[in-house]
XYZ file of C-alpha atoms in Angstrom:
579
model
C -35.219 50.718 -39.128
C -32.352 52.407 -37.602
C -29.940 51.928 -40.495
C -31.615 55.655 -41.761
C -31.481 57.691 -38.843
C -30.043 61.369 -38.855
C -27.988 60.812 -35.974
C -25.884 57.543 -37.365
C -22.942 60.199 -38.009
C -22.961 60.979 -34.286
C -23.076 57.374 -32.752
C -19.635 56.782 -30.872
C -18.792 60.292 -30.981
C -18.389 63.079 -28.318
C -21.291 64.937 -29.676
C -23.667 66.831 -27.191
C -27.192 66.682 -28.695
C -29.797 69.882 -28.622
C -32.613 69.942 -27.167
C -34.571 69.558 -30.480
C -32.306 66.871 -31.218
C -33.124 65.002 -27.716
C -36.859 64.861 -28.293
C -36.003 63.593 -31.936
C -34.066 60.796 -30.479
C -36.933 59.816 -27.977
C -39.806 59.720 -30.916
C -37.033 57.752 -33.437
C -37.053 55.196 -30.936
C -40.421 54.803 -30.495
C -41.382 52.083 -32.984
C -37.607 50.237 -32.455
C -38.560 49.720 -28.668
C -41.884 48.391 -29.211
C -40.426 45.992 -32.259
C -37.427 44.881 -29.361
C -40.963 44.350 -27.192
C -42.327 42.099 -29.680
C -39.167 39.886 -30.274
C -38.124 39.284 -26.500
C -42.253 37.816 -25.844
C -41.450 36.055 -29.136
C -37.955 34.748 -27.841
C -39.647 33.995 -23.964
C -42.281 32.128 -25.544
C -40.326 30.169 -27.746
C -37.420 29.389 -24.436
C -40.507 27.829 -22.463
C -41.471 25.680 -25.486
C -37.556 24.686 -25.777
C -37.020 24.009 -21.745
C -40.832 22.016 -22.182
C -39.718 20.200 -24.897
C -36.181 19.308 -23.056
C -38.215 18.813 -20.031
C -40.348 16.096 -21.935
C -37.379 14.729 -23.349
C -35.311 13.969 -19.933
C -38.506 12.103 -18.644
C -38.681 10.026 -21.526
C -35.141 9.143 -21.487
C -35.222 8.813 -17.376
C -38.387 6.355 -18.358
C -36.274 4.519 -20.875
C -33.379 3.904 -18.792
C -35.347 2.701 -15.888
C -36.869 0.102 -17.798
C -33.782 -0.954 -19.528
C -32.450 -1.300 -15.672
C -35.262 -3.660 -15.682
C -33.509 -5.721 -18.280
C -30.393 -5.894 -16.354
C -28.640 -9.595 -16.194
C -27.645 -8.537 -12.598
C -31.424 -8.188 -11.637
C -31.925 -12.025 -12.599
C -28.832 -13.176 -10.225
C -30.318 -15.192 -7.571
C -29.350 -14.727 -3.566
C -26.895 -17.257 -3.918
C -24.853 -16.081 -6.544
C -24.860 -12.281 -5.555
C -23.710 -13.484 -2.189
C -20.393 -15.044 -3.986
C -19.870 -12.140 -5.383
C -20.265 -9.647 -2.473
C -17.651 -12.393 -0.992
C -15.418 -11.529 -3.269
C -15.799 -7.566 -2.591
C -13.963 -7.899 0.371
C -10.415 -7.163 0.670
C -7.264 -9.295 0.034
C -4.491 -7.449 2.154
C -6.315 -6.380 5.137
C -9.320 -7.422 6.919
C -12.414 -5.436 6.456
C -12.753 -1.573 7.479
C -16.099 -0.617 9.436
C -16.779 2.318 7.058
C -19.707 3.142 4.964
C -17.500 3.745 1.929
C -16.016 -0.122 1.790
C -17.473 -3.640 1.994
C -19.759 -4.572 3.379
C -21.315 -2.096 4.662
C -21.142 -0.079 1.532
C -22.964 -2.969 -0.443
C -26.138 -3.018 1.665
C -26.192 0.893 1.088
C -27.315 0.055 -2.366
C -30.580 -0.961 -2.504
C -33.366 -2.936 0.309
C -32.053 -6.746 -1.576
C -28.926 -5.618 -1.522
C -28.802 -4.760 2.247
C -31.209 -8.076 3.183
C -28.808 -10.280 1.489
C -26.030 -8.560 3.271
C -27.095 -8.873 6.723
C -28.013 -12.390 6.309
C -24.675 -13.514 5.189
C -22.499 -14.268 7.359
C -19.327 -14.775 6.250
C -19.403 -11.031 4.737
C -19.153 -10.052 8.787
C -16.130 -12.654 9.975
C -13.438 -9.970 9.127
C -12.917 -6.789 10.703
C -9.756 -4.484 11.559
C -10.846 -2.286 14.796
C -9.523 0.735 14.750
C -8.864 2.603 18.087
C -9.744 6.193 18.163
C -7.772 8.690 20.114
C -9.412 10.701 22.925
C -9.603 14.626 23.426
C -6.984 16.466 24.934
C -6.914 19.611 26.950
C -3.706 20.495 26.366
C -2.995 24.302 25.974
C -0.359 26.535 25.405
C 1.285 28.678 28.465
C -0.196 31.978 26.979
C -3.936 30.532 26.616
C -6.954 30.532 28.771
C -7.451 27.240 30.679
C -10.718 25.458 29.382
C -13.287 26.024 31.026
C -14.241 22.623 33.278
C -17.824 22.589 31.798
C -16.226 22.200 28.341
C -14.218 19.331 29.459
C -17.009 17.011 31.284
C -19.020 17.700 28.068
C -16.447 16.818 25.477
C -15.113 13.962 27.509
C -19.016 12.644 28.192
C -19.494 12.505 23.991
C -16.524 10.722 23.664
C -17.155 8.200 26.110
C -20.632 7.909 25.157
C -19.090 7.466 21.274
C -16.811 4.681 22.936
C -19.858 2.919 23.800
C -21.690 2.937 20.340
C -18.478 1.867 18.867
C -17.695 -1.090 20.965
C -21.098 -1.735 20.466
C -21.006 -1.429 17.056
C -18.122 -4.190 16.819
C -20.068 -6.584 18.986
C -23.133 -6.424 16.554
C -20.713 -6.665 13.411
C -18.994 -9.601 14.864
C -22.405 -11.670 16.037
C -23.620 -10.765 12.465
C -20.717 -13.537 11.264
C -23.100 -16.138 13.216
C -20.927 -19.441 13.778
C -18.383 -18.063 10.932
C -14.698 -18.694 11.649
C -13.206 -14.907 12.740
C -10.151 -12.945 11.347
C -9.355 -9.744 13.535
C -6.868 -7.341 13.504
C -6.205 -4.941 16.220
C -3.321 -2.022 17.167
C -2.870 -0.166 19.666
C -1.458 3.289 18.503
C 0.576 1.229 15.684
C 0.096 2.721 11.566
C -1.973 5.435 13.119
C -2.025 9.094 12.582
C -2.575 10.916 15.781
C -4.515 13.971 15.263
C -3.911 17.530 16.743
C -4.993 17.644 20.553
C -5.882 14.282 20.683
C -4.003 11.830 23.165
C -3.981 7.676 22.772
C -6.794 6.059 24.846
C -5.993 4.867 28.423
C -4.889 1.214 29.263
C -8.438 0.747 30.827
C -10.120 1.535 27.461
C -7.551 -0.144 25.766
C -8.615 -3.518 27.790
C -11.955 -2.873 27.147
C -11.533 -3.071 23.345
C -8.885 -6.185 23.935
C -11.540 -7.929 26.000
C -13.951 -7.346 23.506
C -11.878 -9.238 20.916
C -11.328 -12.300 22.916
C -14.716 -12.360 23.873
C -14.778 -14.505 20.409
C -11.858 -15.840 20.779
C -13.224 -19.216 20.511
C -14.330 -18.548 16.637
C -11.194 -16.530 16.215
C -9.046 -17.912 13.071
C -7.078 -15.830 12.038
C -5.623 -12.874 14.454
C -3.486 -9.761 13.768
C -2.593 -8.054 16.493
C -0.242 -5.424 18.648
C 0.617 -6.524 22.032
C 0.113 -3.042 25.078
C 2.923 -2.348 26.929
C 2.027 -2.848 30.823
C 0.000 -5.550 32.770
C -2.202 -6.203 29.631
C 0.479 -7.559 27.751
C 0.814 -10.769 30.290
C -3.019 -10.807 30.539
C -3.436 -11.607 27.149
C 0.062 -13.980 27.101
C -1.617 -16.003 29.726
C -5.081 -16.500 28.269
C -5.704 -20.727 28.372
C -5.187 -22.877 25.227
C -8.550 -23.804 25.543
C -9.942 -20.227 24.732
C -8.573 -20.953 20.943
C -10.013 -23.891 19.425
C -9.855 -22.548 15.738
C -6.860 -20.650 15.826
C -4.571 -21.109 12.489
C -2.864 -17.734 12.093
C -1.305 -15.530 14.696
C 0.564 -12.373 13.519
C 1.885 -10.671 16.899
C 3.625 -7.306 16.912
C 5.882 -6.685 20.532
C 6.626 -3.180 21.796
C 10.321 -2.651 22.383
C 9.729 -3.317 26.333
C 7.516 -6.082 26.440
C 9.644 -8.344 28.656
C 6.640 -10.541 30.461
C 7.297 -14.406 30.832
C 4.165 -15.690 30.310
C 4.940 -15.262 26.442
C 7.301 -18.115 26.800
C 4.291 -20.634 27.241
C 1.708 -18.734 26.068
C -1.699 -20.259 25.123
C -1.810 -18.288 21.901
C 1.419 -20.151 20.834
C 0.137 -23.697 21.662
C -3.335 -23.218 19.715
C -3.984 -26.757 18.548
C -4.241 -25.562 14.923
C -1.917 -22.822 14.412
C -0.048 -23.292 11.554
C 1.230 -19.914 10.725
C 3.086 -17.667 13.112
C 4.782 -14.644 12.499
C 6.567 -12.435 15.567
C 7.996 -9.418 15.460
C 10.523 -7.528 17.896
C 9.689 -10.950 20.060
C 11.634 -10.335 23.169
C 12.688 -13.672 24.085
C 14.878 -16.600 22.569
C 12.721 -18.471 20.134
C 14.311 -21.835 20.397
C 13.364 -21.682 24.180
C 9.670 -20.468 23.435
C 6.605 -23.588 23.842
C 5.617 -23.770 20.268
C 4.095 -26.716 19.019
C 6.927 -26.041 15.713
C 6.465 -29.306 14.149
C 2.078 -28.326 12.799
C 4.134 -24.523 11.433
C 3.692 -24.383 7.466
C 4.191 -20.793 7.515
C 6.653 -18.969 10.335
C 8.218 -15.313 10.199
C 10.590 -13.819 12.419
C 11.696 -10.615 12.891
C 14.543 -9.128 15.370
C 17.798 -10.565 16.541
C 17.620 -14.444 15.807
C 21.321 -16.215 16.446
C 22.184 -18.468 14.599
C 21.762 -21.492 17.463
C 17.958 -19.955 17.490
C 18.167 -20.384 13.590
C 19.696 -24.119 13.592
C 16.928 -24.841 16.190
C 13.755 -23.680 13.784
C 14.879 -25.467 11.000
C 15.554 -28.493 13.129
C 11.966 -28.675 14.570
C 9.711 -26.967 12.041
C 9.439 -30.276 9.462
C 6.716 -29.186 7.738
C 7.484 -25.438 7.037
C 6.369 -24.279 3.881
C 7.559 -20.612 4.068
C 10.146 -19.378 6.436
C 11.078 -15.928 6.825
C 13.930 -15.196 9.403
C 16.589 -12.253 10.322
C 19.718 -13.793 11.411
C 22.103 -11.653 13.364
C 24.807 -13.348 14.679
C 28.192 -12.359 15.701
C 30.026 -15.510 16.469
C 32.384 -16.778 13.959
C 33.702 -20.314 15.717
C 29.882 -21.752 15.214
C 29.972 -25.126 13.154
C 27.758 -27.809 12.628
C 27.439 -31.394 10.806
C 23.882 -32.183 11.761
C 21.563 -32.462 8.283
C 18.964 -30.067 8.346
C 15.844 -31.524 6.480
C 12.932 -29.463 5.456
C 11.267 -31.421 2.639
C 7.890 -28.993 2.418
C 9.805 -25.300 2.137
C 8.838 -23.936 -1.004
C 9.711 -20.052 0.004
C 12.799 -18.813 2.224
C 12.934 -15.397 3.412
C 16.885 -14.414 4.690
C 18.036 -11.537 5.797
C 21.735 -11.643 6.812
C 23.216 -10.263 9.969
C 25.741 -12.662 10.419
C 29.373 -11.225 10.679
C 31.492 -14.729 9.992
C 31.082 -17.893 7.830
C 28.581 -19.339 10.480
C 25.279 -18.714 8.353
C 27.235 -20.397 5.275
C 27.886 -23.057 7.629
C 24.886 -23.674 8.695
C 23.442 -23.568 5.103
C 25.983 -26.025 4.006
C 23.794 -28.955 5.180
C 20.355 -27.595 4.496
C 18.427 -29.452 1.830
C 14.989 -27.991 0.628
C 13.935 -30.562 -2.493
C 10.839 -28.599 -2.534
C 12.732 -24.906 -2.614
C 11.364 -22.934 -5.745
C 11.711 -19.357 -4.290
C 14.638 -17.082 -2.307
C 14.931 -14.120 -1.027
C 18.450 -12.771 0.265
C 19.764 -9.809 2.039
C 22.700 -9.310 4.231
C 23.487 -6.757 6.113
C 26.848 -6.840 7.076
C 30.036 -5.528 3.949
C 30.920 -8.381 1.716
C 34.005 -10.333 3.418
C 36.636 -12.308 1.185
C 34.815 -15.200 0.930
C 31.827 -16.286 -1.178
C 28.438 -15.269 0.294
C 26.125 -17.452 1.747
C 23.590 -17.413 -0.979
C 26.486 -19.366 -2.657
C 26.499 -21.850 -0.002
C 22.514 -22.314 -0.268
C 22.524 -22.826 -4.185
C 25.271 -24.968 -3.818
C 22.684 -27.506 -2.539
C 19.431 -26.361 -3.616
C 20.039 -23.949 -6.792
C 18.676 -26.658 -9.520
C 15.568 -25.900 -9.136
C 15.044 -22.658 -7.770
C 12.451 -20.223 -9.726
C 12.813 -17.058 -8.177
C 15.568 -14.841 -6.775
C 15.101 -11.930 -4.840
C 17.860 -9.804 -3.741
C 20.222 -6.544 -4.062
C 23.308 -7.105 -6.527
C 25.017 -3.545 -5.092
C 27.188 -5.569 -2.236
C 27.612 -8.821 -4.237
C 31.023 -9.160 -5.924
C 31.193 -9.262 -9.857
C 32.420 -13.151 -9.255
C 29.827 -13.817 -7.066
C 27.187 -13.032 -9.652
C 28.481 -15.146 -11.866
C 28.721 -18.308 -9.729
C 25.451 -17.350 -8.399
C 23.396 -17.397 -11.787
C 25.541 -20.885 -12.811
C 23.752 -22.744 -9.841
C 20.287 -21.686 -10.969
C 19.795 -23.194 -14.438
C 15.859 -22.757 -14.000
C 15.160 -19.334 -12.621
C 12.011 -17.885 -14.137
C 11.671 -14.687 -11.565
C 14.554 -12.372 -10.949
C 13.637 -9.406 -8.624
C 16.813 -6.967 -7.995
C 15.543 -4.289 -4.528
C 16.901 -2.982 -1.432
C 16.400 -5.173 1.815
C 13.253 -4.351 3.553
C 15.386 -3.286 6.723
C 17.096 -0.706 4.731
C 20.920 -0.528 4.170
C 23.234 -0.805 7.804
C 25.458 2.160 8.514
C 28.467 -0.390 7.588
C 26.924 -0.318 4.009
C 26.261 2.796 3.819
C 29.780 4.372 5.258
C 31.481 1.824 2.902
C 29.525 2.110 -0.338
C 31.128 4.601 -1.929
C 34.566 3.275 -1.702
C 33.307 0.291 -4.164
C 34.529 1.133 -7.246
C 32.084 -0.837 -9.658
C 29.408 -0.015 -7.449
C 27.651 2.595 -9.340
C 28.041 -0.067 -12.976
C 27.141 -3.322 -11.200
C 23.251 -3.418 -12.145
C 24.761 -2.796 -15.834
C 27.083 -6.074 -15.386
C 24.483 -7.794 -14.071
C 22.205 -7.209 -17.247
C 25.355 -8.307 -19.548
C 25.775 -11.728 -17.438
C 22.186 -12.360 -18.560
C 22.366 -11.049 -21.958
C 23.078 -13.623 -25.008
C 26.216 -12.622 -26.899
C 26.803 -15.478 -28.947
C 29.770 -15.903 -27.751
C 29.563 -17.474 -24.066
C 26.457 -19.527 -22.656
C 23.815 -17.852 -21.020
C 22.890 -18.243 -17.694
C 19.372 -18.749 -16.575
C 17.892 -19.455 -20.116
C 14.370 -19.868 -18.980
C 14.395 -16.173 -17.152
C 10.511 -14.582 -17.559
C 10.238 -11.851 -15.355
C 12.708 -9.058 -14.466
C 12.343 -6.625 -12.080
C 14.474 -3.877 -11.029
C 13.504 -1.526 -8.089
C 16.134 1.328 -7.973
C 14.356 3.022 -6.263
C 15.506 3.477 -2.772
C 19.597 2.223 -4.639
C 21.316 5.595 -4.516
C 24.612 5.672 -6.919
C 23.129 2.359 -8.444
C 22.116 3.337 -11.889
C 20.534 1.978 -15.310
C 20.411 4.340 -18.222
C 17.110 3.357 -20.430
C 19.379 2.750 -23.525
C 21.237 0.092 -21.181
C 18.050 -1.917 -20.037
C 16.397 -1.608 -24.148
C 19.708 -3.353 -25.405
C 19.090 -5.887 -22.570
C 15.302 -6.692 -23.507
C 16.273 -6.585 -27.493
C 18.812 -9.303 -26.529
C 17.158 -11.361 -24.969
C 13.746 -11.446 -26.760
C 16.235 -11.878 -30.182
C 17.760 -14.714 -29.047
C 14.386 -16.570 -27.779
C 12.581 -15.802 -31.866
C 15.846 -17.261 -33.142
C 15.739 -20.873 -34.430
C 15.972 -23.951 -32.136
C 17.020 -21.195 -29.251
C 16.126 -22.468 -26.063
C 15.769 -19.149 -24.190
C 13.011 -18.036 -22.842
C 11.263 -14.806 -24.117
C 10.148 -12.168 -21.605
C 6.699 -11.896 -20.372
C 7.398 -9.247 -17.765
C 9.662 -6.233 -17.166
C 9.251 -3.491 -14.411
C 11.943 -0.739 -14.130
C 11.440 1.698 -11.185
C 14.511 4.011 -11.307
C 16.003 6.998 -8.858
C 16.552 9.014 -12.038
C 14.381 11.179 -14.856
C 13.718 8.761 -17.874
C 16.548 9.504 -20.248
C 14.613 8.014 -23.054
C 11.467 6.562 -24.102
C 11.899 2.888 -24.985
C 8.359 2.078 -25.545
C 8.292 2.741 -28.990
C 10.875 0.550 -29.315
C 9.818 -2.308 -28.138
C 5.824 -1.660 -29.051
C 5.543 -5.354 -31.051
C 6.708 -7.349 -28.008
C 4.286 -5.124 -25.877
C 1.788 -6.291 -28.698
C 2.600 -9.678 -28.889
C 2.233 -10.103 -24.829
C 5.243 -8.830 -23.045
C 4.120 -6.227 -19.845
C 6.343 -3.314 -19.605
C 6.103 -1.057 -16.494
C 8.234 1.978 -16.050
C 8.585 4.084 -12.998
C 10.514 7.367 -12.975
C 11.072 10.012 -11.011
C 9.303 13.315 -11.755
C 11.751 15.919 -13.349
C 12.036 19.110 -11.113
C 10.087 21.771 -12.835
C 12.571 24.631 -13.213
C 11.552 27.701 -10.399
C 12.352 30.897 -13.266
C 10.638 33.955 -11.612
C 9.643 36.271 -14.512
C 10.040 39.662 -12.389
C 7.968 41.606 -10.955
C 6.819 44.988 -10.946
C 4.334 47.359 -9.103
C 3.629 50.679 -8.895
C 4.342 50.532 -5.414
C 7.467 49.264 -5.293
C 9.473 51.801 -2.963
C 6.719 53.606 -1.724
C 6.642 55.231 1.665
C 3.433 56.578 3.183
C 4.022 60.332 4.623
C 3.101 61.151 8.010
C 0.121 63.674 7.835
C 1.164 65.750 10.613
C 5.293 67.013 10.813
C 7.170 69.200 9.378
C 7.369 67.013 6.263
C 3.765 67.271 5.449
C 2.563 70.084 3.574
């Protein structure tokens, strides 16, 4: 309609119409506007039959999945079974979490079965980690106002009215459980993050949540728990025997100045069914500790343990199935003949302090027929003679499974004696000792020469060449953590070669080695090279590969920068230099 106007030759231009022209514009457009009219009521109209129709269409699908929830198998479950299976929401490595957003509490936020079959089970309530909270603080800095007092007896009266619901909250959790058997875990200002102008509660409210734990203490199981400095610690060290019936694990954390005797015969310790203990920072001897050590299957021991203390454990605890201990011992004139018997350990968890032979020594006579797995970790610079892990597989490396240690301090002839005394290891694990490196260690490190190559050497001991035998034939499952091993270092092409060994020699004919089913690399350094592709058909054909890297530092390149007012000064509107 337009396509024939007179003024097409002007459109985009700078020209200026007349005033004829003007009033020829306004009756050209005349009939255009009313057709533009016509087609938006046409466009409206056909919109609110597309958003009806779309409208229509959500309900019916909305309709169609709510009936097909109808179909659902998990509808048909009965109370029974989903109960098993709430069970088995609950978490392995900690005890429950009272938060909306975990189980249970988040499963009867579901739907009104849901939540009835929730509260009426209760073995979904006999685990619970209470949490302290922190109180307000009024703290200020020298150049603010004080608070004002009526802002401190109000925020103070929330928070102890807050205190309330929450201790009162914990009681109702914990008589939801019924008759269950209880597992609690509770610390005082220990793994928590303290928040800005907040300050850790008082050692009254403090007691108050400790008293409401051992309210149950006669359903208490299992119990994780940090010991308060001050006159609560020996309250709760002197609590009767009696008051644990059902007590089977004890995990008990000690502040650095807990010194209170009462811990040497405390009724916690003599539980008539505790059979796993683990202590740490405990600041008294052990050996000279009333522990019924004889009913341990499971005991762990951190801080300074001598190696009299150590001697002493494995003497009395007979039926020990895992034993974790940190020997630290000085002395080098111990020695000992006495057979140390523990015919149950399957696990053994060393971490070597010792400056002498006197751990080897007392290792010389220990026999574990039931030892499948070791972890080992000393502390101390290798000395000239063989290391005490030697000593142990001496005497109990036939049929050991799995091997956990770091190779960095061992000595390349060390290595090789120590994977000839364990013909069936399935498991080797290569990482740092959980206590870190000591300053000795670290001040001397450097100075080794093959330090930086030894993980390499390692790999080659293992690796078939054809030409020697290889050691630990029916090896499974390698892994390396690097991680925290500065100076200790794998190139990818290194630890490819190794797996392309090894899973060559286990397709060849009549081999008896072992293929691997496992491999997990976390390195210090940027991957070098993917090896993935490389090994993609034993990934295929079952092998797990899991490689950990750290990030590569993104380059910081500025590009420049420019503005126009770069350099610019304003004037000053009144001077002589404004005009």
């Amino acid at each position: 309609m337009l396509s024939d106007s007179p003024f097409n030759e002007h459109l985009q231009t700078n020209y200026v119409p007349s005033c004829i022209d003007i009033r020829h514009v306004r009756r050209l457009l005349l009939e255009p506007e009313a057709e533009l009219s016509s087609l938006n009521s046409q466009l409206s109209h056909l919109k609110r039959q597309l958003d009806n129709s779309k409208t229509e269409r959500d309900d019916l699908e909305e309709g169609i999945e709510e009936h097909y929830r109808l179909l659902a198998p998990f509808r048909c479950l009965p109370d029974d079974m989903l109960r098993e299976i709430f069970l088995w929401c609950l978490p392995d490595h900690h005890e429950a979490m009272m938060s909306v957003e975990e189980p249970p509490l988040v499963l009867g936020r579901v739907c009104k079965r849901w939540k009835v079959i929730v509260y009426r089970t209760p073995r979904l309530w006999a685990s619970l980690h209470i949490s302290l909270p922190f109180a307000p603080s009024f703290e200020r800095a020298l150049s603010s106002p004080p608070t004002p007092l009526e802002i401190i007896e109000k925020a103070t009266f929330q928070f102890e009215v807050q205190v309330q619901l929450h201790q009162r909250a914990i009681s109702e959790w914990l008589y939801r459980s019924g008759s269950c058997r209880l597992s609690i875990s509770i610390h005082p200002y220990i793994h928590q993050r303290r928040r800005r102008r907040t300050r850790p509660l008082t050692h009254a409210k403090v007691e108050s949540y400790i008293n409401l734990v051992f309210a149950f203490s006669h359903r208490l199981r299992n119990l994780d728990i940090t010991v308060p400095n001050g006159e609560l610690s020996g309250l709760i060290a002197s609590i009767p025997v009696s008051s644990f019936p059902v007590l089977r694990v004890l995990r008990i954390m000690f502040p650095l100045l807990t010194t209170h005797d009462q811990w040497m015969n405390s009724g916690l310790f003599n539980a008539k069914h505790l059979s796993a203990l683990k202590l740490d920072n405990f600041p008294h001897h052990i050996s000279v500790t009333e522990v019924d050590w004889s009913q341990l299957t499971h005991l762990a021991v951190s801080g300074e343990i001598d190696i009299q203390d150590t001697q002493k454990i494995f003497t009395r605890c007979t039926r020990v199935v895992y034993c974790s201990i940190n020997v630290s011992d000085t002395r080098t004139n111990f020695s000992t003949s006495t057979p140390l018997s523990l015919p149950h350990l399957e696990t053994l968890l060393l971490i070597d302090g010792s400056t002498g032979p006197a751990l080897a020594n007392l290792l010389e006579y220990l026999d574990a027929p039931s030892l499948r797995a070791i972890s080992y970790h000393f502390m101390s610079w290798p000395s000239s003679g063989h290391s005490p892990l030697l000593t142990l597989l001496s005497r109990n490396g036939s049929h050991i499974e799995r091997l956990t240690t770091d190779v960095q301090f061992y000595t390349l002839e060390d290595l090789v004696l120590c994977f000839e005394l364990l013909p069936f290891l399935t498991h080797f694990t290569i990482e740092v000792c959980p206590l870190g490196i000591s300053d000795e260690q670290a001040s001397n490190r450097p100075y080794l020469p093959i330090n930086s190559k030894l993980i390499k050497a390692t790999l080659d001991l293992l690796a078939p060449d054809g030409s020697n035998p290889t050691p630990c034939r029916r090896l499974q499952v390698l892994n390396l953590n690097l991680r925290f091993m500065s100076g200790s270092h794998l190139s990818d092409t290194d630890l490819l070669g190794f797996i392309q060994q090894r899973m060559r020699a286990a397709e060849a004919a009549e081999s008896d080695i072992a293929s691997l089913t496992s491999v997990t690399f976390t390195s210090l350094e940027v991957m070098e090279a993917d090896i993935r592709p490389f090994l993609q058909q034993y990934i295929e054909d079952g092998m797990k590969l899991d490689l950990s890297y750290r990030p590569p530092i993104p380059l910081m390149i500025s590009p420049g920068f420019f503005s126009p007012r770069n350099g610019l000064l304003e004037r000053e509107k009144e001077g002589v230099f404004y005009v």
